PDB file of C-alpha atoms in Angstrom:
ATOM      1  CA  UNK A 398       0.000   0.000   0.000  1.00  0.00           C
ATOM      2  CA  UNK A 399       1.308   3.378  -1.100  1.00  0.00           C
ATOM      3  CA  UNK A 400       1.740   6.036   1.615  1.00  0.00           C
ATOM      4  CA  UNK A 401       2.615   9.660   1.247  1.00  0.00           C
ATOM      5  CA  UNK A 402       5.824  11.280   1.087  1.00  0.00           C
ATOM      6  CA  UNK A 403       7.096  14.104   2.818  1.00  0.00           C
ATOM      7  CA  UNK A 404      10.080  15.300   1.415  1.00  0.00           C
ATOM      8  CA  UNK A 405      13.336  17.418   3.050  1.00  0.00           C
ATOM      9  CA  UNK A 406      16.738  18.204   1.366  1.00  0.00           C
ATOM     10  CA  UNK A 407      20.189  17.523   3.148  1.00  0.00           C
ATOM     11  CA  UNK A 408      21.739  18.100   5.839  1.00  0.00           C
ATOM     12  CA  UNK A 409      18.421  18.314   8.136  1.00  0.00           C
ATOM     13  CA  UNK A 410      19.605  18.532  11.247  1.00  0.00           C
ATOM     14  CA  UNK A 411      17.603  17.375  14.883  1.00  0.00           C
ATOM     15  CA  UNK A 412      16.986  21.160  15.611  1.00  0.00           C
ATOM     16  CA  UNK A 413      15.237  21.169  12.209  1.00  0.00           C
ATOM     17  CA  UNK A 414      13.319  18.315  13.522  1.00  0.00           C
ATOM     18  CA  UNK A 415      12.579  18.920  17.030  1.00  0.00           C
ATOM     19  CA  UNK A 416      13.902  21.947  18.453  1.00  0.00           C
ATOM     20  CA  UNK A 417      16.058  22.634  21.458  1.00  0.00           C
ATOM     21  CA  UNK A 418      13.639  24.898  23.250  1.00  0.00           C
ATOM     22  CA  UNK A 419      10.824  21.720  23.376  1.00  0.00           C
ATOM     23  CA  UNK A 420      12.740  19.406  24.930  1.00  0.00           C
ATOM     24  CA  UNK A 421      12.057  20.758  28.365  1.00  0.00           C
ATOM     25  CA  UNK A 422       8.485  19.561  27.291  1.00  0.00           C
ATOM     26  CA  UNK A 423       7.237  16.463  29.634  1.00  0.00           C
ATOM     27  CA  UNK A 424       7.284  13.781  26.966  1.00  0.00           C
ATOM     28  CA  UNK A 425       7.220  12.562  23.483  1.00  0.00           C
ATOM     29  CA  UNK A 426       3.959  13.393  22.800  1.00  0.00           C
ATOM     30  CA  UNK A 427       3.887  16.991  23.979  1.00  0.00           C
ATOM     31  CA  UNK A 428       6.970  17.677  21.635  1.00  0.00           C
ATOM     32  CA  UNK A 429       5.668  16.202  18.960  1.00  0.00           C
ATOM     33  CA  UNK A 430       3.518  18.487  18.027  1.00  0.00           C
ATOM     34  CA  UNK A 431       6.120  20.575  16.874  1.00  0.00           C
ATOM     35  CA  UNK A 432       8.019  18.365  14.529  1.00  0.00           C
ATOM     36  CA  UNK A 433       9.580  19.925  12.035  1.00  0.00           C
ATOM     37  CA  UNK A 434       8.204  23.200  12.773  1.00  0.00           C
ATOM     38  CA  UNK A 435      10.997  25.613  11.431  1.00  0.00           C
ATOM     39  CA  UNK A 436      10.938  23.717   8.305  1.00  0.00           C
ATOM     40  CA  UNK A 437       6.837  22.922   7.533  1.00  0.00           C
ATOM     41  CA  UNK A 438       4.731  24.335   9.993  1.00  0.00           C
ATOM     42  CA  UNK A 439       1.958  22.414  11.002  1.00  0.00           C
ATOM     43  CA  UNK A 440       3.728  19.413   9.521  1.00  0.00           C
ATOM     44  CA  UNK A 441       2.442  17.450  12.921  1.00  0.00           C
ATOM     45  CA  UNK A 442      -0.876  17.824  12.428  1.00  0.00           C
ATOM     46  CA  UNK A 443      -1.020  17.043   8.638  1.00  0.00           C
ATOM     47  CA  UNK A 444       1.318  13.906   8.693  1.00  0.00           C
ATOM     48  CA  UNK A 445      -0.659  10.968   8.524  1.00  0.00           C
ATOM     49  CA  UNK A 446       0.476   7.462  10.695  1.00  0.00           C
ATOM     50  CA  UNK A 447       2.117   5.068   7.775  1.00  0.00           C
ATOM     51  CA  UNK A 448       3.339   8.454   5.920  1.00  0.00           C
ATOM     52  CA  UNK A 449       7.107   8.429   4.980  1.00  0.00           C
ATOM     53  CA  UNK A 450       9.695  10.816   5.434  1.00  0.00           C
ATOM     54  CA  UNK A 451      12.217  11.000   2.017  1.00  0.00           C
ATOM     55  CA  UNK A 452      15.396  13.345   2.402  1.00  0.00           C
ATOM     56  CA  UNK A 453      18.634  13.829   0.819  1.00  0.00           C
ATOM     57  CA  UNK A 454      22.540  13.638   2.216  1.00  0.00           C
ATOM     58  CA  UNK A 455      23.486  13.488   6.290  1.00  0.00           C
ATOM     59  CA  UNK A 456      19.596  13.338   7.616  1.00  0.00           C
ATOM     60  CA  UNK A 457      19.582  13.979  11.213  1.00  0.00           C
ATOM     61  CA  UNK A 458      23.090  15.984  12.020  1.00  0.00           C
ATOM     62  CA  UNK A 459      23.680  17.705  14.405  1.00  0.00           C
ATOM     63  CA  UNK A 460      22.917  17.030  18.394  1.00  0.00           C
ATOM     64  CA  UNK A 461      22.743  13.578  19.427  1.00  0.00           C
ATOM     65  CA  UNK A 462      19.424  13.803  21.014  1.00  0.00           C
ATOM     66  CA  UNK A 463      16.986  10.945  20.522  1.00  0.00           C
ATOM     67  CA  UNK A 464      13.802  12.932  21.049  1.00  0.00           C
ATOM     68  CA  UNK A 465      14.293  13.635  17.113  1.00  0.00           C
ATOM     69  CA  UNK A 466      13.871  10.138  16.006  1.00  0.00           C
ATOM     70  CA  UNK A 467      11.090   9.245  18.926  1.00  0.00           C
ATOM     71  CA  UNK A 468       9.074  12.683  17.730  1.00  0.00           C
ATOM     72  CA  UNK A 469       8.798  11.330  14.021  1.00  0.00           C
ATOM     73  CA  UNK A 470       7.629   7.391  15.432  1.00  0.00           C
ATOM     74  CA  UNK A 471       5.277   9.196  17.643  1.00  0.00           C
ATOM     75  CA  UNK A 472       3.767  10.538  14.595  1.00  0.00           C
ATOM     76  CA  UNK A 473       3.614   7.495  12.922  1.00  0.00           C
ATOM     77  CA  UNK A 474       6.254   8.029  10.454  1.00  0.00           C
ATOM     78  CA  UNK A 475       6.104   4.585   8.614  1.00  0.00           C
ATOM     79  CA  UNK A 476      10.175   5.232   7.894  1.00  0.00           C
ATOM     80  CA  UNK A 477      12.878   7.887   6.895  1.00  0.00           C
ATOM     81  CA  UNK A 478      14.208   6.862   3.570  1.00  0.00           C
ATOM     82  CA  UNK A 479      17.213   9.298   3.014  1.00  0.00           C
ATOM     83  CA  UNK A 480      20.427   9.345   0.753  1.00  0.00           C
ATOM     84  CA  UNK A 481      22.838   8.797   3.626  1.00  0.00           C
ATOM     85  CA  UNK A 482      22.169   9.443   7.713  1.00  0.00           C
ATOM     86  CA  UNK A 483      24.454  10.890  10.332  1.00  0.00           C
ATOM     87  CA  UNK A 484      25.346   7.679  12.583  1.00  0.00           C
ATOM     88  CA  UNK A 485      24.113   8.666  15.777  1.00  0.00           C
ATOM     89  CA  UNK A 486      20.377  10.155  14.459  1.00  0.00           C
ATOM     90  CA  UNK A 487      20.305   6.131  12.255  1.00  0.00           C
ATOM     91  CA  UNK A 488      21.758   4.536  15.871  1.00  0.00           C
ATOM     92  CA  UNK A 489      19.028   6.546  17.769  1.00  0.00           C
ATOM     93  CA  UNK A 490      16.586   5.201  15.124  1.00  0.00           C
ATOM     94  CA  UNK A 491      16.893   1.685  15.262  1.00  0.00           C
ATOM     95  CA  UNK A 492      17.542   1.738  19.040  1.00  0.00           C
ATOM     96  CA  UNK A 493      13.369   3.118  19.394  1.00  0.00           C
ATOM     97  CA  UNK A 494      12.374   0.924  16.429  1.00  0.00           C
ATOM     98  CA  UNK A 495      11.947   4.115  13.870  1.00  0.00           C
ATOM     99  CA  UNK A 496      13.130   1.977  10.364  1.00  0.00           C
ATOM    100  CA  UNK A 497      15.546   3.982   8.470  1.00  0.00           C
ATOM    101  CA  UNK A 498      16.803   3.323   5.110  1.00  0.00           C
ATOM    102  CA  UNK A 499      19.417   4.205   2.680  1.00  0.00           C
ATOM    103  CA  UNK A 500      18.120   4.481  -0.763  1.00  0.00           C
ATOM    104  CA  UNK A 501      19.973   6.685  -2.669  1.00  0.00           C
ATOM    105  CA  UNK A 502      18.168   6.902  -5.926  1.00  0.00           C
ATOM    106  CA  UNK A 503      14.658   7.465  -4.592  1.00  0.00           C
ATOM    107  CA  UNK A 504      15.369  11.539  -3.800  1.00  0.00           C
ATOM    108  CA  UNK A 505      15.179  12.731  -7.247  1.00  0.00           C
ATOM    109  CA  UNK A 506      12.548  10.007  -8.354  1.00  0.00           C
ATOM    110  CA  UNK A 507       9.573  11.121  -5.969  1.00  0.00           C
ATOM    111  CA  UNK A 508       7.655  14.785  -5.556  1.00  0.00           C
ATOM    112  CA  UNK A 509       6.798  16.060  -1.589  1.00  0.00           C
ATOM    113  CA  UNK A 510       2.810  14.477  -1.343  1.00  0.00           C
ATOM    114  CA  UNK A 511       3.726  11.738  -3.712  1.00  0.00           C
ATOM    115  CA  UNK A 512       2.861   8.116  -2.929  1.00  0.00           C
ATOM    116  CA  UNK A 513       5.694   5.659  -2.377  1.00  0.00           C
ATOM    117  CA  UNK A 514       4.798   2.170  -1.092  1.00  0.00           C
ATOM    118  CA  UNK A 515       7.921   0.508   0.661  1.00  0.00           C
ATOM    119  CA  UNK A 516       8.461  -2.904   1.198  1.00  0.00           C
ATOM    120  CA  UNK A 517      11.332  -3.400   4.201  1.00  0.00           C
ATOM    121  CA  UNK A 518      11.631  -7.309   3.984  1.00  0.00           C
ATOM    122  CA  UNK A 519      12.470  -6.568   0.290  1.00  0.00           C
ATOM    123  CA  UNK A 520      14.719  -3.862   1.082  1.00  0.00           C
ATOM    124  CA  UNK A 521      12.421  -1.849  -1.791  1.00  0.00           C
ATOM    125  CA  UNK A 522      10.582   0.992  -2.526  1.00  0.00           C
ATOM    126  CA  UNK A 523       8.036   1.752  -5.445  1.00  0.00           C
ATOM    127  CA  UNK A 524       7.419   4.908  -7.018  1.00  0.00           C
ATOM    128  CA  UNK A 525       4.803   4.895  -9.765  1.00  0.00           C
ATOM    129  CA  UNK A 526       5.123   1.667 -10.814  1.00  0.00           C
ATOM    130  CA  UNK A 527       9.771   1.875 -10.648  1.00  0.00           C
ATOM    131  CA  UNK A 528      11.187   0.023  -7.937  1.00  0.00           C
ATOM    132  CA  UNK A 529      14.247   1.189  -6.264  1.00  0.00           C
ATOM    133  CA  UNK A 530      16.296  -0.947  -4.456  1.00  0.00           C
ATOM    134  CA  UNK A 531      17.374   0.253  -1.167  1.00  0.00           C
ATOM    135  CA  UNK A 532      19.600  -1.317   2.092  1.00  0.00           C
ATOM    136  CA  UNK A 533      18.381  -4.287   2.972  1.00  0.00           C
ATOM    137  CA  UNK A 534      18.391  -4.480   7.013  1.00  0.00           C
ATOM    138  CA  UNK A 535      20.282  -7.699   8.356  1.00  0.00           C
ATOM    139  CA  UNK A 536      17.857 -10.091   9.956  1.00  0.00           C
ATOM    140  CA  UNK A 537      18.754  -9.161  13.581  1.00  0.00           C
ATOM    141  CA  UNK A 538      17.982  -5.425  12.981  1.00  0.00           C
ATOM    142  CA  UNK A 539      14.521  -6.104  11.177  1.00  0.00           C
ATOM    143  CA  UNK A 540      13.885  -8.267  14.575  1.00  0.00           C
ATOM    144  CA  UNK A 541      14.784  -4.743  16.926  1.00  0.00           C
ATOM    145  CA  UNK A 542      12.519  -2.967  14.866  1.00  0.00           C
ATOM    146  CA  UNK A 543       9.664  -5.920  14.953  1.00  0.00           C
ATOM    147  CA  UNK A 544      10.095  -5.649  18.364  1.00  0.00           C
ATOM    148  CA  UNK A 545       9.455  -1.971  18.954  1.00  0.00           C
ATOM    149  CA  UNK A 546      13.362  -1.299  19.243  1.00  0.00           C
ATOM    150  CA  UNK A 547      16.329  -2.213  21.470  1.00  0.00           C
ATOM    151  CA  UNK A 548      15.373  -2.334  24.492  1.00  0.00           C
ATOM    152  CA  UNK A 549      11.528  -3.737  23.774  1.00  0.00           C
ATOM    153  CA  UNK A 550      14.034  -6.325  21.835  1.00  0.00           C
ATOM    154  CA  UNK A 551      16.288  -7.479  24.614  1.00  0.00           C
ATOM    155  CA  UNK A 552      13.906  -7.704  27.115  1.00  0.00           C
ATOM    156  CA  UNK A 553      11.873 -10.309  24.325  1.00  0.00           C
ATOM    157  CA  UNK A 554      14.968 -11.901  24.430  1.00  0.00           C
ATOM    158  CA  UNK A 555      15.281 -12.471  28.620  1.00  0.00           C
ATOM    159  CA  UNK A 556      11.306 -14.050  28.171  1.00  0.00           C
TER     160      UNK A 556
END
């Protein structure tokens, strides 16, 4: 099933996504709410659960806080599909069980409020009928995100 596409540039950093100043919020949900404020406002309350976030180079620079990643899953981002991530923003990711994928043909290939239907067990995503492959995820990171993340997946584990 096709979902819509919200689409950023590069180099979107986690101020871009959730700023500084809302972190002294009480929780996930208040902040989220202002996702991506400085860069769409009112993105939060026209994002759709199951819609997917498509940006360029270095997605999530900056500030290793993991209240970016957490506000987008709180949203019901399906997945950020991106040309490349910075490594702490794709760590922060998996480690809450937000799915983030490397695809680096996709960009250029699909409009902001297209439709992109992506298939993680195939490591795929189509676009108007053109499939574009994208990184697989190894088996045991598929099973963190399955499980709601790293934690939800290690305590599975100790059950």
């Amino acid at each position: 099933m096709a979902n819509k596409v919200w689409k950023f540039h590069n180099d979107v950093d986690t101020d871009q996504i959730i700023a500084s100043q809302y972190l002294l919020l009480p929780d996930v949900e208040a902040m989220k709410i202002y996702t991506f404020e400085s860069l769409d406002p009112g993105f939060a309350g026209k994002v759709t659960p199951g819609d997917i976030v498509v940006a360029g180079e270095n997605f999530g620079c900056g500030s290793s806080r993991e209240q970016a990643p957490s506000v987008l899953k709180a949203l019901g981002i399906q997945a950020v599909i991106a040309k490349s991530f910075a490594r702490i923003f794709y760590r922060n990711s998996i480690n809450i069980g937000l799915p983030v994928i490397v695809c680096k043909d996709l960009y250029e290939n699909v409009e902001d409020g297209g439709m992109a239907d992506l298939d993680l067990s195939a490591g795929t995503v189509t676009v108007e009928g053109k499939v574009f492959s994208c990184t697989k995820l190894p088996e045991y990171m598929q099973g963190i995100l399955n499980a709601g993340g790293l934690i939800a997946s290690l305590n599975k584990e100790e059950n």
